[in-house]
C-alpha positions as MATLAB code, in Angstrom:
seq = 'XXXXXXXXXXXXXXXXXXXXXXXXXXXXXXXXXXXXXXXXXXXXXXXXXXXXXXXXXXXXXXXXXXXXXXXXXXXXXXXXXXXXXXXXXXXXXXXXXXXXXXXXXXXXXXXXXXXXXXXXXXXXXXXXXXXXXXXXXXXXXXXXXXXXXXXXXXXXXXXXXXXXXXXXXXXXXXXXXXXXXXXXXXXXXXXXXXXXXXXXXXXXXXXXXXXXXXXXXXXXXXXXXXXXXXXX';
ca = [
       0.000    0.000    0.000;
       1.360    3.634   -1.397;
       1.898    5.511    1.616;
       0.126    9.136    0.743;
       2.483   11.816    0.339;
       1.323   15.507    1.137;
       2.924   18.332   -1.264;
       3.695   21.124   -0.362;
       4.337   24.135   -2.476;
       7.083   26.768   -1.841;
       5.471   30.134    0.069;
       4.880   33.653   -1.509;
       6.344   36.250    0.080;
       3.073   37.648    0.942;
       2.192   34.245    2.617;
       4.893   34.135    4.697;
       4.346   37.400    6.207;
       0.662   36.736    6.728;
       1.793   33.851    8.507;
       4.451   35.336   10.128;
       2.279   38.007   11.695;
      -0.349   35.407   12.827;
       2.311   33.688   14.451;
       3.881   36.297   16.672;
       0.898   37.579   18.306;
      -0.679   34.167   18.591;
      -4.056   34.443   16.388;
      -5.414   31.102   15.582;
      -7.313   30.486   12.248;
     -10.439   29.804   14.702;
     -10.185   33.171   16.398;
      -9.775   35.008   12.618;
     -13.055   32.559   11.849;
     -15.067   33.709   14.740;
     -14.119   37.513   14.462;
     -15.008   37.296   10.575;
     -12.193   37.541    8.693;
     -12.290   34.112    7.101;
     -15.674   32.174    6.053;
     -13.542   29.032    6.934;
     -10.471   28.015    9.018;
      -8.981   25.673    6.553;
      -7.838   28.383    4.702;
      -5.000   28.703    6.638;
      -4.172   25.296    6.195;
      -4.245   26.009    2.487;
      -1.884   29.353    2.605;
       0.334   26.651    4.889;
       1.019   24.285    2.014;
       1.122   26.829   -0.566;
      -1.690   26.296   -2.551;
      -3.733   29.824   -1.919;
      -2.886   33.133   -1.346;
      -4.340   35.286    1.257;
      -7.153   37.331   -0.466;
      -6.948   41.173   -0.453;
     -10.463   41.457    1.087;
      -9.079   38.835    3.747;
      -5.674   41.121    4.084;
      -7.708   43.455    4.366;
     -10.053   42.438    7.261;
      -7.301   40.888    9.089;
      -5.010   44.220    9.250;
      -8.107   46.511   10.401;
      -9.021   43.517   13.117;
      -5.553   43.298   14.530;
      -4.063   46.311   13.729;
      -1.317   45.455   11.271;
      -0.014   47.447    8.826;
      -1.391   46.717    5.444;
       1.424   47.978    3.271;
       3.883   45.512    5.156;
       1.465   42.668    4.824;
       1.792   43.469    1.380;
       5.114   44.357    0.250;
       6.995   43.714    2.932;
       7.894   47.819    2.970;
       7.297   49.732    6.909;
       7.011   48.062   10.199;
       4.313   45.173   11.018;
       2.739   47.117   13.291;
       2.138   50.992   13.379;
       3.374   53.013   16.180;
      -0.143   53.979   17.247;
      -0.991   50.092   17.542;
       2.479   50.037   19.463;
       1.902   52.987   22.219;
      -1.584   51.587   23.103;
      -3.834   54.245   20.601;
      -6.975   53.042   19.121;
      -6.636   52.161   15.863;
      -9.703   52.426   13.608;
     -10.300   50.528   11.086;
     -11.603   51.257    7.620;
     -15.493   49.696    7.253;
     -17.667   48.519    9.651;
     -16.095   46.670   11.729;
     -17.009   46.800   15.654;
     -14.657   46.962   18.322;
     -14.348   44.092   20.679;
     -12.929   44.241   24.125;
     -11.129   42.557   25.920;
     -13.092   43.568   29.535;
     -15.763   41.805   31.352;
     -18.879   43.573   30.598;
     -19.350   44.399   34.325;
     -15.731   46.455   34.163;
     -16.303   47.855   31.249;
     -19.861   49.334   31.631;
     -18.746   51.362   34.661;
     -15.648   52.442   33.044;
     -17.809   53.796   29.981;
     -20.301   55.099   32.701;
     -17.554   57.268   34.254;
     -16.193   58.613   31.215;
     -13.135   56.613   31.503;
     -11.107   55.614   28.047;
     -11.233   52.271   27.244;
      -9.197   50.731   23.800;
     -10.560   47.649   21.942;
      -8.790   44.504   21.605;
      -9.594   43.971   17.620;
     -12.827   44.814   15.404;
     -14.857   42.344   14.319;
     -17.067   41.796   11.222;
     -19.366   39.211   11.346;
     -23.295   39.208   10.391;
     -24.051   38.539   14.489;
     -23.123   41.796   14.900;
     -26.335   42.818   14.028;
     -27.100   46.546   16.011;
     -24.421   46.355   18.499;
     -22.608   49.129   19.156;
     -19.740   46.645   20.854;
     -18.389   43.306   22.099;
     -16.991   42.091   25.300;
     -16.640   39.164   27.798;
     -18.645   37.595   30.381;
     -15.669   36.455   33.063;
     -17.500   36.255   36.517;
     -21.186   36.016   35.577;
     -23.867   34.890   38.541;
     -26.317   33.649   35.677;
     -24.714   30.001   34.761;
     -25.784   27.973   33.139;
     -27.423   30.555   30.821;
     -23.918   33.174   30.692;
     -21.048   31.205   31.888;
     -17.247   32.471   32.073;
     -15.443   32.994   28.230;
     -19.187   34.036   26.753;
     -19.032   36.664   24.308;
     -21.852   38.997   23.995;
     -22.676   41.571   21.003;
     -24.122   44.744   23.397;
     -26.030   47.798   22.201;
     -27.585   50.616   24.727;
     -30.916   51.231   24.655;
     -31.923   55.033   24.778;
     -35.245   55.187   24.883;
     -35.705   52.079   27.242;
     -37.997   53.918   29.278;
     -41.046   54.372   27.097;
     -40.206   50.727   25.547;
     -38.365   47.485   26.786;
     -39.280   44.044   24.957;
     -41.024   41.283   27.723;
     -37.865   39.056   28.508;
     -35.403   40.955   27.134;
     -31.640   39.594   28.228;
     -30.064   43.630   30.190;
     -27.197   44.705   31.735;
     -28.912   47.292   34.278;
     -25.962   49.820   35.530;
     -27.129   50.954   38.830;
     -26.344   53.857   40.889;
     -24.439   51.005   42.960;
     -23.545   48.311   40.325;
     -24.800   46.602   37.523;
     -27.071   43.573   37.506;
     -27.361   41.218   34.791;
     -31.608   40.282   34.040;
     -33.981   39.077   31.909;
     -35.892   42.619   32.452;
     -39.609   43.579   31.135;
     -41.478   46.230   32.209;
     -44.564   46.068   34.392;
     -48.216   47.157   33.025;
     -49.529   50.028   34.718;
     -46.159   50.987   36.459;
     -43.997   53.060   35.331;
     -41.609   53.478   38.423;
     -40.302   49.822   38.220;
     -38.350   47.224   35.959;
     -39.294   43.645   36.776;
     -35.970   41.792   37.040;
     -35.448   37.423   37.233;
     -32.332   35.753   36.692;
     -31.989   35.229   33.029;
     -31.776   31.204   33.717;
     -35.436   31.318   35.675;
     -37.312   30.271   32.465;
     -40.340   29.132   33.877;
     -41.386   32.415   36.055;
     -44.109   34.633   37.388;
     -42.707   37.271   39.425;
     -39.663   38.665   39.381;
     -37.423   41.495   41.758;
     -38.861   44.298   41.586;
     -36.188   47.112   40.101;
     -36.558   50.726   40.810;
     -36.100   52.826   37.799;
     -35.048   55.901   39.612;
     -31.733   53.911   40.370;
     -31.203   52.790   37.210;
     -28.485   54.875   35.021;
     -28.072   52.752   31.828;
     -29.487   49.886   30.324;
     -27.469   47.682   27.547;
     -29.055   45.203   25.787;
     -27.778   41.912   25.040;
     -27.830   41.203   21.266;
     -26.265   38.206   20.744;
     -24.205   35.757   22.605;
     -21.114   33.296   21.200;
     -19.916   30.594   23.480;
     -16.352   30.394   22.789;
     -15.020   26.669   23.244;
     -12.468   27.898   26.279;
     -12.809   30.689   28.311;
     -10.807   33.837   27.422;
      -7.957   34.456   29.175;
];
């Protein structure tokens, strides 16, 4: 029996320094898959052996995501990285992408609430990002099984949640002494209170009641991605 043998073809330049930038800062052709920049994580494999180049559209994407420099993905010409990416300034990336950080959504809430700056770890482009204005982590949620540590959630705040808030709706409330993390609808007939349950209490009748008066902010939780290890 022929033992199979696998080819492999020699590497473009432009290959190589794809490669060579997803190799020094560690991104994984499932993390590039999940934040959008490639339909399918055995293209990498193929760039690998040489038998596809990295698209320009996929270049592109995977520059404005991580913050490389295009024109050295490219040519080879500048540094990897731009100084900006290097000193900690928020890059901003061409298109729509939308920034992804790195906090737990607890953290980063009451850092936006006090006006505190707060970078992105990447962009990200995928259709789940539907409204939201951001992403971030769940590290130290209270609401297993439904949110468990290394959940990503797609977050948008809601304005005008006082005159309407959808029956069951998945909230990050940011009180005047915290935030708390509900399945939140509002009550008929009251307009002074929020009725809160824990978003794993499926099967419910009534919940905490929440005082809006205390209430600052409310996000709303768009969508949520269960990565397959928590984020460290």
């Amino acid at each position: 029996m022929k033992k199979e043998v696998t080819i492999v073809h020699p590497l473009s330049d432009l290959a190589r320094r794809f490669l060579e930038a997803m190799e020094k800062f560690h991104i994984t052709p499932y993390r590039m898959k999940i934040d959008g920049v490639l339909n399918s994580s055995q293209i990498i494999t193929k760039i690998k052996k040489g038998l596809q180049q990295p698209s320009r559209p996929t270049i592109e994407k995977f520059c404005a995501t991580y913050g490389f420099n295009i024109a050295w993905v490219m040519t080879g010409q500048g540094e990897m990285k731009s100084d900006s990416v290097k000193t900690g300034v928020a890059n901003v990336p061409e298109g729509n992408g939308v920034p992804c950080y790195r906090y737990d959504i607890e953290d980063l809430l009451l850092s936006m609430e006090r006006g505190e700056a707060v970078l992105p770890e990447s962009y990200i482009y995928p259709q789940e990002c539907k409204a939201a204005e951001f992403w971030c982590y769940i590290h130290r949620s209270k609401a297993k099984p439904f949110f468990v540590p290394g959940d990503r959630v797609a977050v948008k705040k809601l304005n005008d949640w006082k005159r309407y808030l959808p029956n069951g709706t998945v909230c990050c409330l940011v009180m005047s002494d915290g935030i708390v993390l509900r399945r939140v609808r509002k009550i008929p007939g009251d307009d002074l209170n929020l009725e809160a349950f824990f978003v794993n209490d499926v099967e419910y009748e009534h919940g905490e009641k929440v005082p809006v008066e205390l209430i600052k902010s409310v996000y709303e939780i768009l969508f949520l991605f269960r990565d397959i290890k928590p984020f460290v």
